[in-house]
mmCIF file of C-alpha atoms in Angstrom:
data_model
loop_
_atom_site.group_PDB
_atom_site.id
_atom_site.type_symbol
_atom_site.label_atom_id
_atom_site.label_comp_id
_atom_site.label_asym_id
_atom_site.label_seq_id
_atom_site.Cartn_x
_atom_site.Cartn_y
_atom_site.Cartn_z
ATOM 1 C CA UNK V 1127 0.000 0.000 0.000
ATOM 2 C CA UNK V 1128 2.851 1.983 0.676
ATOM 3 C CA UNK V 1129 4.305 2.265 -2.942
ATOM 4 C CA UNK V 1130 0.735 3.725 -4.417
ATOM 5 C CA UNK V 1131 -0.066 6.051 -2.236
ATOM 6 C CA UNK V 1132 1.471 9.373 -0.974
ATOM 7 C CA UNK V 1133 2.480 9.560 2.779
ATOM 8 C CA UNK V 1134 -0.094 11.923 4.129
ATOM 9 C CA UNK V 1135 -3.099 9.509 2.574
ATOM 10 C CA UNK V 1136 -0.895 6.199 3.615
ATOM 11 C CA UNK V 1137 -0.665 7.936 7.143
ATOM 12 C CA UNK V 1138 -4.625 8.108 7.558
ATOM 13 C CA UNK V 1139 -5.102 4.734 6.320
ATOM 14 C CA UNK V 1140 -2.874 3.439 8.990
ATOM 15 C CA UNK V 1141 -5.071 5.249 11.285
ATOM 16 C CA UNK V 1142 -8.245 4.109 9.715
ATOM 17 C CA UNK V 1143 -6.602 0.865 10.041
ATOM 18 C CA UNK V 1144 -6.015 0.238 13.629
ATOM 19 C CA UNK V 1145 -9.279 1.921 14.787
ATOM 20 C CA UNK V 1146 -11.185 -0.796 12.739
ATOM 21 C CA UNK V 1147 -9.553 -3.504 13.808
ATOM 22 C CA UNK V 1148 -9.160 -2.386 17.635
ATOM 23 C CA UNK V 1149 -11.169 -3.843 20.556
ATOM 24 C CA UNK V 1150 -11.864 -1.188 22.709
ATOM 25 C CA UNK V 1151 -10.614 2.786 22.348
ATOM 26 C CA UNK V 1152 -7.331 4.199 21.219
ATOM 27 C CA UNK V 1153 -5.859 6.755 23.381
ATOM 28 C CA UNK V 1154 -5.154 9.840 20.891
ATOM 29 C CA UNK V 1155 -1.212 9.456 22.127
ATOM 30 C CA UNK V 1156 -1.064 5.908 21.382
ATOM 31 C CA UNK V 1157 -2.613 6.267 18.147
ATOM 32 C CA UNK V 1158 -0.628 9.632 17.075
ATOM 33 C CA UNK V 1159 2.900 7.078 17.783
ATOM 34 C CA UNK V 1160 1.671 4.482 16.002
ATOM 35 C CA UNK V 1161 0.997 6.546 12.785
ATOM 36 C CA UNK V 1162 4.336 8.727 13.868
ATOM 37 C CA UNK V 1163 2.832 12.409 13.459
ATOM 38 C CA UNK V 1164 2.315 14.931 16.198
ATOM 39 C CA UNK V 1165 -1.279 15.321 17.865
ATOM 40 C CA UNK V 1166 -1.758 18.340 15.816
ATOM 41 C CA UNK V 1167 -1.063 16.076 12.706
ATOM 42 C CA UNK V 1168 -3.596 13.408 14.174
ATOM 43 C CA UNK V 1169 -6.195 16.007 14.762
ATOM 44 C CA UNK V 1170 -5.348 17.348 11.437
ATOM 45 C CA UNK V 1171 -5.753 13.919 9.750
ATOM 46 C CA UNK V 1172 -9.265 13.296 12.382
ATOM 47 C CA UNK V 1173 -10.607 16.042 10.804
ATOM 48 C CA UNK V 1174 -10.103 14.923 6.897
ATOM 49 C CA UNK V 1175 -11.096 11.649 7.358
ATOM 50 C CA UNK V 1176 -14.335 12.894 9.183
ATOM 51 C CA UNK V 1177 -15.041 15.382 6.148
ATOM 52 C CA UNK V 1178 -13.887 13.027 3.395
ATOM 53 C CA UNK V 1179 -15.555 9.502 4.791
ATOM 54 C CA UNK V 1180 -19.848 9.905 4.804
ATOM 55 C CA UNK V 1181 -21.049 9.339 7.976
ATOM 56 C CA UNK V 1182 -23.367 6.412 6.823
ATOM 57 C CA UNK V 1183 -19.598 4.806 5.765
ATOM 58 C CA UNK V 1184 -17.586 5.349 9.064
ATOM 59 C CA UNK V 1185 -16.877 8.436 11.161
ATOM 60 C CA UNK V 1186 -14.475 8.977 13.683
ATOM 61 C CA UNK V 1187 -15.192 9.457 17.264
ATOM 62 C CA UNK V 1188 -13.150 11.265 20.031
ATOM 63 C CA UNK V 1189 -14.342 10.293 23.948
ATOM 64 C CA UNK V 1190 -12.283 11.431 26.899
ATOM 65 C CA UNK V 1191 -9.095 11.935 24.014
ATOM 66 C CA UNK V 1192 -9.322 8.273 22.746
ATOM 67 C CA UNK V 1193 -10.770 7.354 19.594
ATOM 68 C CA UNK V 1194 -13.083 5.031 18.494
ATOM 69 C CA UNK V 1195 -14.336 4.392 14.278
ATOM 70 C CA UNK V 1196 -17.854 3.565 14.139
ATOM 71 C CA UNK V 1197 -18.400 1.825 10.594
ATOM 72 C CA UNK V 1198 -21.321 0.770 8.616
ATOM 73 C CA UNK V 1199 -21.967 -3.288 9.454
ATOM 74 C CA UNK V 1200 -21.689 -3.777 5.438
ATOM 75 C CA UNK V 1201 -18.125 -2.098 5.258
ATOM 76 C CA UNK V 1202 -14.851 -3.925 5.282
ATOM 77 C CA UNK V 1203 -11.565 -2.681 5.483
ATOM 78 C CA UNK V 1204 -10.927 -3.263 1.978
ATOM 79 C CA UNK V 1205 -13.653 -1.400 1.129
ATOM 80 C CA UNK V 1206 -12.816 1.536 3.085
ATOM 81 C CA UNK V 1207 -9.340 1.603 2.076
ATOM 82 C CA UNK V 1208 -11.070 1.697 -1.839
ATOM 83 C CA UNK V 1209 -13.319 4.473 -1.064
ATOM 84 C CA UNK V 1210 -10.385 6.910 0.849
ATOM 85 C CA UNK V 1211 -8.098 6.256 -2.623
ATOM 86 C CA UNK V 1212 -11.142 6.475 -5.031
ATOM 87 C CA UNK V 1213 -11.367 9.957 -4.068
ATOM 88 C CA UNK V 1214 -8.391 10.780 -3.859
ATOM 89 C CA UNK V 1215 -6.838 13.625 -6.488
ATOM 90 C CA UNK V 1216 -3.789 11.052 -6.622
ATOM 91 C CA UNK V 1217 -6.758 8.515 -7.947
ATOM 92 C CA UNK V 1218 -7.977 11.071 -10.129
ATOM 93 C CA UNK V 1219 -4.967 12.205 -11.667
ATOM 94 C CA UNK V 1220 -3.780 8.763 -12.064
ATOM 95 C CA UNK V 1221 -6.730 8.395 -13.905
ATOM 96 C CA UNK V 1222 -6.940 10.860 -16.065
ATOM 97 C CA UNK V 1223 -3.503 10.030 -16.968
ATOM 98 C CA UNK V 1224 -4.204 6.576 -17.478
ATOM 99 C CA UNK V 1225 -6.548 7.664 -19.961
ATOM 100 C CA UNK V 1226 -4.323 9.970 -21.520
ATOM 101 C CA UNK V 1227 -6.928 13.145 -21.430
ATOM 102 C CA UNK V 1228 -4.114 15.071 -22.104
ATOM 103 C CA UNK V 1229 -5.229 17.919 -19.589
ATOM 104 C CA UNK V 1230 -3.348 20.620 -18.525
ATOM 105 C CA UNK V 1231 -3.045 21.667 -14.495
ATOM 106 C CA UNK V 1232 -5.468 24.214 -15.141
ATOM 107 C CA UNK V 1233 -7.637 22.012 -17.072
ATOM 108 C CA UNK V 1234 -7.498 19.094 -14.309
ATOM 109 C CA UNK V 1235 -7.735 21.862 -11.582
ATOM 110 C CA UNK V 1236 -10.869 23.327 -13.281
ATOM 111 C CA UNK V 1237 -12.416 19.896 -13.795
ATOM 112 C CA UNK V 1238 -12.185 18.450 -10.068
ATOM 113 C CA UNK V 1239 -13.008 21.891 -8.914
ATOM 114 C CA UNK V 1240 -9.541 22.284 -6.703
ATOM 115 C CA UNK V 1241 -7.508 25.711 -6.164
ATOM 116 C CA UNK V 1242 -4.478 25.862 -8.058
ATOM 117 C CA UNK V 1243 -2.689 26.655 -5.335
ATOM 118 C CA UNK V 1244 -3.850 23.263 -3.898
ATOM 119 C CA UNK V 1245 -3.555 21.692 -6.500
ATOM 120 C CA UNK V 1246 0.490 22.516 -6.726
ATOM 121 C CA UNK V 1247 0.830 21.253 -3.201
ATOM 122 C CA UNK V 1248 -0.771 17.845 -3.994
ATOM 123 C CA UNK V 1249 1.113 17.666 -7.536
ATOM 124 C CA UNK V 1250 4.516 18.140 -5.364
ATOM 125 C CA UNK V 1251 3.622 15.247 -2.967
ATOM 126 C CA UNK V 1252 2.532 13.066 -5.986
ATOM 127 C CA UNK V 1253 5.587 13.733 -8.039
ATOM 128 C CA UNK V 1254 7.724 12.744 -4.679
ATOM 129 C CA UNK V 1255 5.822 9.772 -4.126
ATOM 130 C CA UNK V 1256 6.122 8.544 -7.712
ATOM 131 C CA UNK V 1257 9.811 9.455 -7.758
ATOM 132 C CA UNK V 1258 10.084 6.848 -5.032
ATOM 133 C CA UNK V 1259 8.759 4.276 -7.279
ATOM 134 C CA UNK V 1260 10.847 4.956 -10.119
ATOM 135 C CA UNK V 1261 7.963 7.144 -11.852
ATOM 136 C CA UNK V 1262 8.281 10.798 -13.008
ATOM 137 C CA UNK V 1263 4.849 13.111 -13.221
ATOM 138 C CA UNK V 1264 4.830 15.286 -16.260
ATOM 139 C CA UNK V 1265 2.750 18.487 -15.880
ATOM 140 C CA UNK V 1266 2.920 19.640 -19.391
ATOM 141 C CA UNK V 1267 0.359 17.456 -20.332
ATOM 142 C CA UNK V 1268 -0.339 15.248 -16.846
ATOM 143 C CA UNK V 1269 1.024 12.314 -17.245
ATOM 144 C CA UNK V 1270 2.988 9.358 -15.863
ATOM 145 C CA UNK V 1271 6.264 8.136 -17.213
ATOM 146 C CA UNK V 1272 8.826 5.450 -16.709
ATOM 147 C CA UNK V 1273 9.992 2.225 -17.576
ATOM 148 C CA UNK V 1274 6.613 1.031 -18.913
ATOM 149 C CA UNK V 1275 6.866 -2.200 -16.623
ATOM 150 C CA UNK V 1276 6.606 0.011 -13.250
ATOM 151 C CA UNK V 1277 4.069 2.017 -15.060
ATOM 152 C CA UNK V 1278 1.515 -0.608 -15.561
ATOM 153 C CA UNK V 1279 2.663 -2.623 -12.096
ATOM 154 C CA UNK V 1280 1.677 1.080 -10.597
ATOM 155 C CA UNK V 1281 -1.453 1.542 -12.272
ATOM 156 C CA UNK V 1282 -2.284 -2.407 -11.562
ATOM 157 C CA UNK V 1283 -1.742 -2.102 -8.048
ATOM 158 C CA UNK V 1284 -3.882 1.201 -7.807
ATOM 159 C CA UNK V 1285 -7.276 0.023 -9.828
ATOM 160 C CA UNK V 1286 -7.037 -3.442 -7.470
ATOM 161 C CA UNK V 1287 -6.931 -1.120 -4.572
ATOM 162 C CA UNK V 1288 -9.640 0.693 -5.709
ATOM 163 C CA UNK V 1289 -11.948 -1.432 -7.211
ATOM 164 C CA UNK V 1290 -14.268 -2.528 -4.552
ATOM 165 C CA UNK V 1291 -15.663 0.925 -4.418
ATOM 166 C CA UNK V 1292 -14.626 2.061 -7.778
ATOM 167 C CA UNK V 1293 -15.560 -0.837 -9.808
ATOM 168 C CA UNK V 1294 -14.255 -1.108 -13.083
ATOM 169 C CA UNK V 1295 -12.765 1.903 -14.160
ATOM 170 C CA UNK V 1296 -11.231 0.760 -17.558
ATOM 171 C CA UNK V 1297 -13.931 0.805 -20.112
ATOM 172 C CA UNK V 1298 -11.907 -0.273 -23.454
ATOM 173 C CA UNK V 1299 -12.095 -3.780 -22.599
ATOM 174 C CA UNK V 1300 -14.322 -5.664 -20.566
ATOM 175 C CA UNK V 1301 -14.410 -8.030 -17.259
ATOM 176 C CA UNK V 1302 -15.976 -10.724 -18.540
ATOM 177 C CA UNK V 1303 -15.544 -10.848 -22.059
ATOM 178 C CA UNK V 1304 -12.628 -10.911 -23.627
ATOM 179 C CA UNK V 1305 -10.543 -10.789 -19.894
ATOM 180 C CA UNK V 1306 -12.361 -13.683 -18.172
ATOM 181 C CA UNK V 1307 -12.672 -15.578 -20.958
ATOM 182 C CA UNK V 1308 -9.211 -16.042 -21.756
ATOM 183 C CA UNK V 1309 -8.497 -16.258 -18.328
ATOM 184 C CA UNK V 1310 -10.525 -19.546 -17.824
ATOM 185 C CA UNK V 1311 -8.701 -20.911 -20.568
ATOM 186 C CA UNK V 1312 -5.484 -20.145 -18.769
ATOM 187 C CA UNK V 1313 -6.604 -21.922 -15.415
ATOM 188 C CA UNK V 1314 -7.868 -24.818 -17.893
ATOM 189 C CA UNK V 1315 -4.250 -24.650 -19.794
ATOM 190 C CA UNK V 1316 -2.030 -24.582 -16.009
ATOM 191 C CA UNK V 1317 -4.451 -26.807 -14.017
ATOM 192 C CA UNK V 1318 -4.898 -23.776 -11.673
ATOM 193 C CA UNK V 1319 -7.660 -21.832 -10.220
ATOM 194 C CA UNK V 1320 -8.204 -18.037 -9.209
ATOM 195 C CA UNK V 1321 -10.586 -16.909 -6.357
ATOM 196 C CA UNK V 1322 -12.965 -14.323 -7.091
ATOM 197 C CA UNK V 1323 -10.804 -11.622 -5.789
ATOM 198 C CA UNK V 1324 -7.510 -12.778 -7.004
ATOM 199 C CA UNK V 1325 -9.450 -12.932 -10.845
ATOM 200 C CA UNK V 1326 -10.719 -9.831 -10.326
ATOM 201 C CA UNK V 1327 -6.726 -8.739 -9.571
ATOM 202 C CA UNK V 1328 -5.663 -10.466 -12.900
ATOM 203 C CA UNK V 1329 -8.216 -9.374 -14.918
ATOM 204 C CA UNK V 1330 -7.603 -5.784 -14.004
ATOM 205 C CA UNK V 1331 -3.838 -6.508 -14.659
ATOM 206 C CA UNK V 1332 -4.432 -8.050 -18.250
ATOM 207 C CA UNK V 1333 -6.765 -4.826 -18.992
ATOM 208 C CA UNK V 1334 -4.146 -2.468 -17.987
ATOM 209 C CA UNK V 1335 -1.241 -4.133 -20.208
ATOM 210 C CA UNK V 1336 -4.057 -3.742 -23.408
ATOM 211 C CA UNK V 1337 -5.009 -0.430 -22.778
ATOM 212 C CA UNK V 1338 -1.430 0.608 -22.577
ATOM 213 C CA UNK V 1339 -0.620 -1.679 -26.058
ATOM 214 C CA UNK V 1340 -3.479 -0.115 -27.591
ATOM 215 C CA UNK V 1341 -2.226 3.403 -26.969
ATOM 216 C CA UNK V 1342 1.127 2.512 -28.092
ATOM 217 C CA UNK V 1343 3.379 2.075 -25.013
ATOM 218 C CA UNK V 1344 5.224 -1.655 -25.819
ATOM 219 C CA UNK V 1345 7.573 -3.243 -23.194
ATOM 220 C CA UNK V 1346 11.119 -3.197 -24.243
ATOM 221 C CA UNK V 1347 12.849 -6.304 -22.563
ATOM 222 C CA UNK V 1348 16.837 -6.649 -22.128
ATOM 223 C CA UNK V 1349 17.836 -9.908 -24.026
ATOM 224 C CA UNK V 1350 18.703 -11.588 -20.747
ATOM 225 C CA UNK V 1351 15.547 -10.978 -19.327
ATOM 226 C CA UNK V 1352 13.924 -11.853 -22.612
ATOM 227 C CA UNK V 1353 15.308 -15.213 -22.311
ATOM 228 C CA UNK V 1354 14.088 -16.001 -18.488
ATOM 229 C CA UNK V 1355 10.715 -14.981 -19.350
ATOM 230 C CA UNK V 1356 11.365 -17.551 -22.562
ATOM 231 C CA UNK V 1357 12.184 -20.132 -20.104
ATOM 232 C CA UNK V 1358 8.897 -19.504 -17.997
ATOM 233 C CA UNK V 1359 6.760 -19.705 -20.350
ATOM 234 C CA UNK V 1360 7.987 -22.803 -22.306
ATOM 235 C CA UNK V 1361 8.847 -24.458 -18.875
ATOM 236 C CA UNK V 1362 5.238 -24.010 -18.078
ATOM 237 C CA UNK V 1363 4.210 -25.555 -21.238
ATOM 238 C CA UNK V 1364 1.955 -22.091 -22.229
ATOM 239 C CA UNK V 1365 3.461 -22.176 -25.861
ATOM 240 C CA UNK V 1366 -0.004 -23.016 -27.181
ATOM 241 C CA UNK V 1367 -1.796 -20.772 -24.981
ATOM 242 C CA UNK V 1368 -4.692 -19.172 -27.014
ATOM 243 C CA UNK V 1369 -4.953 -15.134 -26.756
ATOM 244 C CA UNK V 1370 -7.552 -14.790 -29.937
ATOM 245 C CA UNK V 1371 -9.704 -13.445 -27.310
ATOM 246 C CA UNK V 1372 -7.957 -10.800 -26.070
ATOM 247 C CA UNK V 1373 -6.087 -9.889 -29.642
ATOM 248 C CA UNK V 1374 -9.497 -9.229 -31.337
ATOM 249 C CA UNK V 1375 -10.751 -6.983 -28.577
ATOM 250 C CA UNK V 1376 -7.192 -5.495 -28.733
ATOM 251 C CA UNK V 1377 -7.381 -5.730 -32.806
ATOM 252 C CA UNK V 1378 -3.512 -6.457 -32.997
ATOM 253 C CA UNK V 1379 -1.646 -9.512 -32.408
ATOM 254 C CA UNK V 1380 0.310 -9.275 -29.236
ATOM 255 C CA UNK V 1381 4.220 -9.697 -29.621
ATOM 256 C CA UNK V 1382 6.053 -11.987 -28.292
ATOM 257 C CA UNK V 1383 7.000 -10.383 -25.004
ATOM 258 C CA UNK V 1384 3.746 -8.981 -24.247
ATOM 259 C CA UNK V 1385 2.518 -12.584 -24.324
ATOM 260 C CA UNK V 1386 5.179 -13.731 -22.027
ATOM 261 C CA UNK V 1387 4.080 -10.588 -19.401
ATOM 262 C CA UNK V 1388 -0.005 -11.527 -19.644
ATOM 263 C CA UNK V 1389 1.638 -14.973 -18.247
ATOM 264 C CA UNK V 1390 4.264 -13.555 -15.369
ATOM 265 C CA UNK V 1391 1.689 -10.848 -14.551
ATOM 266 C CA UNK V 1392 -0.282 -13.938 -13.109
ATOM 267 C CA UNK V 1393 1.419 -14.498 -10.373
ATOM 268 C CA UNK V 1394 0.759 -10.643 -8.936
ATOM 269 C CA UNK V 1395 -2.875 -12.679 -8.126
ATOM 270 C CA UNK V 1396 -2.916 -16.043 -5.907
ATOM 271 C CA UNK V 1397 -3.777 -18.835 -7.340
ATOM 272 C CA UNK V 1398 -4.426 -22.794 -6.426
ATOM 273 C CA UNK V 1399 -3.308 -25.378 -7.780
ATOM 274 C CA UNK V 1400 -5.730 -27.885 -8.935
ATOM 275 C CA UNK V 1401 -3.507 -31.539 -8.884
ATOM 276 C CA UNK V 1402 -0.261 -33.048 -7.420
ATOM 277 C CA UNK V 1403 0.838 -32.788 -11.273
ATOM 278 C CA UNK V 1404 0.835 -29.290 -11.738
ATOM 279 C CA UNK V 1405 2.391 -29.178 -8.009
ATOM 280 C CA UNK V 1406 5.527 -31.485 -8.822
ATOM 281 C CA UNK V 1407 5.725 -29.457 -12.102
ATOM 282 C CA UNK V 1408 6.336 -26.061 -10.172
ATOM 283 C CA UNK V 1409 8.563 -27.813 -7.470
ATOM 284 C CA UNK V 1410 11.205 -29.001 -10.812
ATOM 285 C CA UNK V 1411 10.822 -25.452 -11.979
ATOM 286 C CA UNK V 1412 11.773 -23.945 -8.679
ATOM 287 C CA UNK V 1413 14.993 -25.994 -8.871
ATOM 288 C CA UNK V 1414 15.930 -25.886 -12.005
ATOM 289 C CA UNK V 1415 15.186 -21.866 -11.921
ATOM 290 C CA UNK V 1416 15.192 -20.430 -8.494
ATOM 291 C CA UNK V 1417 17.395 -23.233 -5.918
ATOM 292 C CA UNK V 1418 17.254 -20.886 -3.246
ATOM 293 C CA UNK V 1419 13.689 -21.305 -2.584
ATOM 294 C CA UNK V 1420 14.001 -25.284 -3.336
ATOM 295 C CA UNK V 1421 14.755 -26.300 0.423
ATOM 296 C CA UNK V 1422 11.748 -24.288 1.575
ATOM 297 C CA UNK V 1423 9.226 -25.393 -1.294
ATOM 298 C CA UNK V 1424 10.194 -29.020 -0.138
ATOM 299 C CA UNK V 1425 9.648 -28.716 3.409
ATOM 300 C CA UNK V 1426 6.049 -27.346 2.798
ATOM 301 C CA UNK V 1427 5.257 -29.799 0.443
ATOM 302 C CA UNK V 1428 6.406 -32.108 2.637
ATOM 303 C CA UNK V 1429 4.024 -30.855 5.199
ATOM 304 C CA UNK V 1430 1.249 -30.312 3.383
ATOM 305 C CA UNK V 1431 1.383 -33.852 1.357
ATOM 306 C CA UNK V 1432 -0.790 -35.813 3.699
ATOM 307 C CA UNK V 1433 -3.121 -32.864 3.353
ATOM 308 C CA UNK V 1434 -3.735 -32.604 -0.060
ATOM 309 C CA UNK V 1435 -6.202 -34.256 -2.655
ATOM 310 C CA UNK V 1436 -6.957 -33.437 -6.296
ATOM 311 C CA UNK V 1437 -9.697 -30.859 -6.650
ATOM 312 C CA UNK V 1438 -9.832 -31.307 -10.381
ATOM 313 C CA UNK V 1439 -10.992 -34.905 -12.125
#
């Protein structure tokens, strides 16, 4: 959470985050060290949260100086988390980046009805929080650049965040057809299955890496990197994977690396793995690719053996 969000907004979601889960109240001291600001920073932060957050969401309480969130019985933390970066102006700018509007700071400024003069001091703590991950913010149009890899991982990371309050927010390509389509042939191709989250995380990920085809940002991939990912995906036996689906919604066929990064980009989701097959077949890959993790792998398989049956006949 820390890498797609600035510090002031990561700050308030640590405090949303211990008042949820807490048993009884906070004392405002206690709470103001664990978050590391001063009490006029957690008063500060009280007072945004309580202005941003409707009340019929959650709303911050103050008895005696300790604090206690009172939340909806239908809101999770996940939720909450999505709402307090859906409205964000880092959310918003993201987006309209993302969608390459092409605005100018006036433009944006005028559009999301924010000062200027705001608007400067949130672009300054945006630019230092993407600097952190590699990313520079261009002003002049808004936009996000970068090695095109941490661009999409940043924008994949962002929409998961936000999407069980934002939905889905990218409306080139859709959920269900051609993303969840091709991705039950890939759990039908691997012997694997996705949970309803972790698809949703995926499917989001494989929508990102079109749009950002489709408006003409490729990968470019270092020859010894190309040749790893080469290994993955023949090792995994994927060479006949079929991505018709997503290459007529995209209306291009998709190189060879951007095939090989729909596959890696899998494993930013959790999967399962449906057989002992597919289980031995990751445990050879893991030492003939990554040894360092071999010991471990084998000691919880080792563990879990007795535990495990087949969920696909």
């Amino acid at each position: 959470m820390k890498n797609i969000i600035p510090a002031s907004e990561y700050r308030r979601l640590k405090l949303l985050n211990l008042l949820f889960f807490a048993e009884s109240p906070i004392p405002k001291k206690e709470a103001a060290n664990f978050v590391e600001c001063s009490i006029n920073t957690l008063n500060a932060d009280i007072e945004t949260l309580n202005t941003t957050i409707p009340d019929d969401i959650a709303h911050v309480d103050e008895i005696d100086r300790k604090l206690t969130l009172r939340a909806a019985t239908r809101i999770n933390f996940d939720y909450l988390t999505a709402f307090m970066i859906s409205t964000s102006h880092l959310f918003q700018l993201a987006l309209s980046a993302f969608n390459e509007e092409n605005q100018t700071i006036s433009e944006w400024a005028e559009k999301n009805f924010v000062s200027r003069s705001t608007f400067y001091v949130k672009l300054a703590e945006v630019d230092t929080f993407l600097s952190r991950n590699g990313l520079i913010l261009n002003t002049t149009p808004l936009e996000i650049q970068g090695n095109e890899i941490n661009v999409r991982v940043f924008y994949y990371h962002l929409f998961s965040k936000c999407y069980p309050y934002s939905g889905w927010v990218i409306d080139d390509f859709g959920l269900e057809t051609p993303i969840n389509t091709f991705i039950q042939k890939f759990e039908k191709s691997l012997n694997i299955f996705f949970s309803l989250s972790a698809r949703t995380e995926y499917a989001i990920a494989i929508a990102v890496t079109l749009k950002r085809i489709k408006q003409g940002h490729p990968i470019r991939v270092s020859d010894e990197n190309m040749q790893f990912w080469h290994d993955v995906y023949t090792y995994h036996n994927v060479t006949e994977m079929d991505f018709s689906d997503l290459e007529d919604a995209l209306g291009e066929p998709l190189s060879q690396e951007e095939r090989y990064l729909l596959i890696i980009i899998s494993a930013l989701s959790y999967f399962t793995y449906v057989n002992h097959e597919q289980m031995t077949l990751r445990l050879s890959y893991t030492e003939k690719y990554q040894r360092i993790r071999l010991h471990l792998v084998e000691e919880l398989l080792t563990i879990l053996d007795e535990r495990i049956s087949d969920t696909l006949v």
